[in-house]
């Protein structure tokens, strides 16, 4: 009878320990897919808002460099929206975030080409260089080439 009580106590203690360990692993700190999705969506909305400031239609007519940079930013926006629709993992959402941030850099390049100061400084650090929205290098390099070749 003593063995049965000891065995029951061990089983109960083991079950409690397993449940506690399982709950701790589920609530471990770190970005979840939902957090990554929210972050990607935030950057995409920010890019979309940057593409539509007052007088943005006149930007494209004021210079080749500015027009090209805005075109590249719009392409990044379309690419990021498409990637967001298909994303399911944190890594895929991170790619959406980087693409939207690249688009914001294109908007900033357009503002610089027009001699306008940035309305808002980016709160996030610069992301690592990307393959680009177009799959062959960063579109910012093309913007610089357009500036040198009127």
PDB file of C-alpha atoms in Angstrom:
ATOM      1  CA  UNK A   1       0.000   0.000   0.000  1.00  0.00           C
ATOM      2  CA  UNK A   2       2.893   2.388   0.760  1.00  0.00           C
ATOM      3  CA  UNK A   3       4.330   1.828  -2.725  1.00  0.00           C
ATOM      4  CA  UNK A   4       1.029   2.753  -4.379  1.00  0.00           C
ATOM      5  CA  UNK A   5       0.839   6.052  -2.477  1.00  0.00           C
ATOM      6  CA  UNK A   6       4.470   6.892  -3.282  1.00  0.00           C
ATOM      7  CA  UNK A   7       3.933   6.008  -6.955  1.00  0.00           C
ATOM      8  CA  UNK A   8       0.772   8.155  -7.110  1.00  0.00           C
ATOM      9  CA  UNK A   9       2.596  11.103  -5.536  1.00  0.00           C
ATOM     10  CA  UNK A  10       5.436  10.770  -8.063  1.00  0.00           C
ATOM     11  CA  UNK A  11       2.994  10.626 -10.987  1.00  0.00           C
ATOM     12  CA  UNK A  12       1.165  13.736  -9.785  1.00  0.00           C
ATOM     13  CA  UNK A  13       4.434  15.636  -9.225  1.00  0.00           C
ATOM     14  CA  UNK A  14       5.700  14.596 -12.677  1.00  0.00           C
ATOM     15  CA  UNK A  15       2.483  15.716 -14.339  1.00  0.00           C
ATOM     16  CA  UNK A  16       2.595  19.104 -12.616  1.00  0.00           C
ATOM     17  CA  UNK A  17       6.258  19.571 -13.603  1.00  0.00           C
ATOM     18  CA  UNK A  18       5.496  18.652 -17.231  1.00  0.00           C
ATOM     19  CA  UNK A  19       2.589  21.110 -17.424  1.00  0.00           C
ATOM     20  CA  UNK A  20       4.697  23.925 -15.944  1.00  0.00           C
ATOM     21  CA  UNK A  21       7.560  23.215 -18.367  1.00  0.00           C
ATOM     22  CA  UNK A  22       5.173  23.120 -21.326  1.00  0.00           C
ATOM     23  CA  UNK A  23       3.630  26.472 -20.414  1.00  0.00           C
ATOM     24  CA  UNK A  24       7.037  28.104 -20.005  1.00  0.00           C
ATOM     25  CA  UNK A  25       8.150  27.043 -23.477  1.00  0.00           C
ATOM     26  CA  UNK A  26       4.953  28.373 -25.018  1.00  0.00           C
ATOM     27  CA  UNK A  27       5.332  31.798 -23.405  1.00  0.00           C
ATOM     28  CA  UNK A  28       9.059  32.161 -24.073  1.00  0.00           C
ATOM     29  CA  UNK A  29      10.036  35.709 -24.980  1.00  0.00           C
ATOM     30  CA  UNK A  30      10.696  36.454 -28.624  1.00  0.00           C
ATOM     31  CA  UNK A  31       8.874  37.526 -31.712  1.00  0.00           C
ATOM     32  CA  UNK A  32       5.982  35.357 -32.742  1.00  0.00           C
ATOM     33  CA  UNK A  33       4.548  35.121 -36.224  1.00  0.00           C
ATOM     34  CA  UNK A  34       1.765  37.454 -35.147  1.00  0.00           C
ATOM     35  CA  UNK A  35       4.274  40.035 -33.880  1.00  0.00           C
ATOM     36  CA  UNK A  36       6.230  39.780 -37.123  1.00  0.00           C
ATOM     37  CA  UNK A  37       3.037  40.197 -39.148  1.00  0.00           C
ATOM     38  CA  UNK A  38       2.064  43.315 -37.187  1.00  0.00           C
ATOM     39  CA  UNK A  39       5.535  44.803 -37.668  1.00  0.00           C
ATOM     40  CA  UNK A  40       5.498  44.082 -41.410  1.00  0.00           C
ATOM     41  CA  UNK A  41       2.036  45.599 -41.739  1.00  0.00           C
ATOM     42  CA  UNK A  42       3.147  48.713 -39.839  1.00  0.00           C
ATOM     43  CA  UNK A  43       6.063  49.299 -42.238  1.00  0.00           C
ATOM     44  CA  UNK A  44       3.843  48.667 -45.265  1.00  0.00           C
ATOM     45  CA  UNK A  45       1.286  51.225 -44.061  1.00  0.00           C
ATOM     46  CA  UNK A  46       4.076  53.713 -43.395  1.00  0.00           C
ATOM     47  CA  UNK A  47       5.382  53.248 -46.946  1.00  0.00           C
ATOM     48  CA  UNK A  48       1.902  53.659 -48.398  1.00  0.00           C
ATOM     49  CA  UNK A  49       1.436  56.890 -46.476  1.00  0.00           C
ATOM     50  CA  UNK A  50       4.795  58.191 -47.686  1.00  0.00           C
ATOM     51  CA  UNK A  51       3.779  57.621 -51.284  1.00  0.00           C
ATOM     52  CA  UNK A  52       0.782  59.943 -50.926  1.00  0.00           C
ATOM     53  CA  UNK A  53       1.967  63.214 -49.366  1.00  0.00           C
ATOM     54  CA  UNK A  54       0.401  66.483 -50.520  1.00  0.00           C
ATOM     55  CA  UNK A  55       1.809  67.393 -53.912  1.00  0.00           C
ATOM     56  CA  UNK A  56       3.252  63.947 -54.621  1.00  0.00           C
ATOM     57  CA  UNK A  57       1.945  64.037 -58.179  1.00  0.00           C
ATOM     58  CA  UNK A  58       4.175  67.034 -58.892  1.00  0.00           C
ATOM     59  CA  UNK A  59       7.213  65.145 -57.581  1.00  0.00           C
ATOM     60  CA  UNK A  60       7.302  62.873 -60.598  1.00  0.00           C
ATOM     61  CA  UNK A  61       7.329  65.859 -62.970  1.00  0.00           C
ATOM     62  CA  UNK A  62      10.099  67.769 -61.179  1.00  0.00           C
ATOM     63  CA  UNK A  63      13.030  65.567 -62.045  1.00  0.00           C
ATOM     64  CA  UNK A  64      14.150  62.300 -63.506  1.00  0.00           C
ATOM     65  CA  UNK A  65      15.780  61.184 -60.272  1.00  0.00           C
ATOM     66  CA  UNK A  66      12.770  61.973 -58.112  1.00  0.00           C
ATOM     67  CA  UNK A  67      10.356  60.351 -60.548  1.00  0.00           C
ATOM     68  CA  UNK A  68      12.491  57.225 -60.781  1.00  0.00           C
ATOM     69  CA  UNK A  69      12.827  57.005 -56.996  1.00  0.00           C
ATOM     70  CA  UNK A  70       9.053  57.317 -56.560  1.00  0.00           C
ATOM     71  CA  UNK A  71       8.487  54.659 -59.207  1.00  0.00           C
ATOM     72  CA  UNK A  72      10.894  52.347 -57.380  1.00  0.00           C
ATOM     73  CA  UNK A  73       9.154  53.088 -54.061  1.00  0.00           C
ATOM     74  CA  UNK A  74       5.775  52.257 -55.602  1.00  0.00           C
ATOM     75  CA  UNK A  75       7.214  48.995 -56.952  1.00  0.00           C
ATOM     76  CA  UNK A  76       8.509  48.131 -53.478  1.00  0.00           C
ATOM     77  CA  UNK A  77       5.033  48.868 -52.096  1.00  0.00           C
ATOM     78  CA  UNK A  78       3.394  46.527 -54.609  1.00  0.00           C
ATOM     79  CA  UNK A  79       5.997  43.832 -53.942  1.00  0.00           C
ATOM     80  CA  UNK A  80       5.629  44.136 -50.166  1.00  0.00           C
ATOM     81  CA  UNK A  81       1.818  43.931 -50.417  1.00  0.00           C
ATOM     82  CA  UNK A  82       2.113  40.785 -52.513  1.00  0.00           C
ATOM     83  CA  UNK A  83       4.628  39.229 -50.118  1.00  0.00           C
ATOM     84  CA  UNK A  84       2.447  40.106 -47.122  1.00  0.00           C
ATOM     85  CA  UNK A  85      -0.540  38.359 -48.672  1.00  0.00           C
ATOM     86  CA  UNK A  86       1.492  35.154 -49.023  1.00  0.00           C
ATOM     87  CA  UNK A  87       3.595  35.341 -45.825  1.00  0.00           C
ATOM     88  CA  UNK A  88       3.045  32.756 -43.104  1.00  0.00           C
ATOM     89  CA  UNK A  89       6.318  32.627 -41.126  1.00  0.00           C
ATOM     90  CA  UNK A  90       8.335  35.201 -39.199  1.00  0.00           C
ATOM     91  CA  UNK A  91      11.092  35.046 -41.836  1.00  0.00           C
ATOM     92  CA  UNK A  92       8.611  35.822 -44.618  1.00  0.00           C
ATOM     93  CA  UNK A  93       7.179  38.729 -42.633  1.00  0.00           C
ATOM     94  CA  UNK A  94      10.734  40.009 -42.076  1.00  0.00           C
ATOM     95  CA  UNK A  95      11.223  40.047 -45.851  1.00  0.00           C
ATOM     96  CA  UNK A  96       8.063  42.155 -46.180  1.00  0.00           C
ATOM     97  CA  UNK A  97       9.442  44.549 -43.553  1.00  0.00           C
ATOM     98  CA  UNK A  98      12.790  44.900 -45.334  1.00  0.00           C
ATOM     99  CA  UNK A  99      11.069  45.482 -48.690  1.00  0.00           C
ATOM    100  CA  UNK A 100       8.875  48.232 -47.210  1.00  0.00           C
ATOM    101  CA  UNK A 101      11.914  49.827 -45.560  1.00  0.00           C
ATOM    102  CA  UNK A 102      13.697  49.817 -48.903  1.00  0.00           C
ATOM    103  CA  UNK A 103      10.695  51.591 -50.410  1.00  0.00           C
ATOM    104  CA  UNK A 104      10.939  54.230 -47.684  1.00  0.00           C
ATOM    105  CA  UNK A 105      14.589  54.762 -48.623  1.00  0.00           C
ATOM    106  CA  UNK A 106      13.446  55.381 -52.218  1.00  0.00           C
ATOM    107  CA  UNK A 107      10.942  57.981 -50.969  1.00  0.00           C
ATOM    108  CA  UNK A 108      13.735  59.624 -48.987  1.00  0.00           C
ATOM    109  CA  UNK A 109      15.919  59.659 -52.121  1.00  0.00           C
ATOM    110  CA  UNK A 110      13.105  61.403 -54.010  1.00  0.00           C
ATOM    111  CA  UNK A 111      12.810  64.028 -51.271  1.00  0.00           C
ATOM    112  CA  UNK A 112      16.552  64.627 -51.321  1.00  0.00           C
ATOM    113  CA  UNK A 113      16.504  64.982 -55.117  1.00  0.00           C
ATOM    114  CA  UNK A 114      13.828  67.656 -54.767  1.00  0.00           C
ATOM    115  CA  UNK A 115      15.690  69.423 -51.967  1.00  0.00           C
ATOM    116  CA  UNK A 116      13.016  68.673 -49.379  1.00  0.00           C
ATOM    117  CA  UNK A 117      13.875  67.694 -45.842  1.00  0.00           C
ATOM    118  CA  UNK A 118      12.494  64.420 -44.553  1.00  0.00           C
ATOM    119  CA  UNK A 119       9.192  64.946 -42.765  1.00  0.00           C
ATOM    120  CA  UNK A 120       9.922  62.221 -40.249  1.00  0.00           C
ATOM    121  CA  UNK A 121      13.194  60.565 -39.420  1.00  0.00           C
ATOM    122  CA  UNK A 122      13.107  56.807 -39.420  1.00  0.00           C
ATOM    123  CA  UNK A 123      12.995  55.435 -35.886  1.00  0.00           C
ATOM    124  CA  UNK A 124      14.364  52.073 -36.980  1.00  0.00           C
ATOM    125  CA  UNK A 125      18.002  51.363 -37.784  1.00  0.00           C
ATOM    126  CA  UNK A 126      18.931  50.937 -41.412  1.00  0.00           C
ATOM    127  CA  UNK A 127      18.339  47.354 -42.504  1.00  0.00           C
ATOM    128  CA  UNK A 128      21.031  45.357 -44.218  1.00  0.00           C
ATOM    129  CA  UNK A 129      21.335  45.780 -47.994  1.00  0.00           C
ATOM    130  CA  UNK A 130      18.797  43.709 -49.882  1.00  0.00           C
ATOM    131  CA  UNK A 131      18.549  41.942 -53.173  1.00  0.00           C
ATOM    132  CA  UNK A 132      16.045  44.653 -53.993  1.00  0.00           C
ATOM    133  CA  UNK A 133      12.407  44.758 -54.938  1.00  0.00           C
ATOM    134  CA  UNK A 134      13.306  43.882 -58.485  1.00  0.00           C
ATOM    135  CA  UNK A 135      15.420  40.813 -57.708  1.00  0.00           C
ATOM    136  CA  UNK A 136      18.678  42.287 -59.081  1.00  0.00           C
ATOM    137  CA  UNK A 137      20.383  44.559 -56.610  1.00  0.00           C
ATOM    138  CA  UNK A 138      19.058  47.608 -54.889  1.00  0.00           C
ATOM    139  CA  UNK A 139      16.959  49.991 -56.933  1.00  0.00           C
ATOM    140  CA  UNK A 140      18.729  52.879 -55.187  1.00  0.00           C
ATOM    141  CA  UNK A 141      21.750  52.250 -57.392  1.00  0.00           C
ATOM    142  CA  UNK A 142      19.549  52.761 -60.444  1.00  0.00           C
ATOM    143  CA  UNK A 143      18.255  56.017 -58.986  1.00  0.00           C
ATOM    144  CA  UNK A 144      21.812  57.318 -58.701  1.00  0.00           C
ATOM    145  CA  UNK A 145      22.538  56.281 -62.275  1.00  0.00           C
ATOM    146  CA  UNK A 146      19.511  58.239 -63.494  1.00  0.00           C
ATOM    147  CA  UNK A 147      20.786  61.315 -61.676  1.00  0.00           C
ATOM    148  CA  UNK A 148      24.102  61.214 -63.546  1.00  0.00           C
ATOM    149  CA  UNK A 149      22.462  60.593 -66.918  1.00  0.00           C
ATOM    150  CA  UNK A 150      19.757  63.209 -67.608  1.00  0.00           C
TER     151      UNK A 150
END
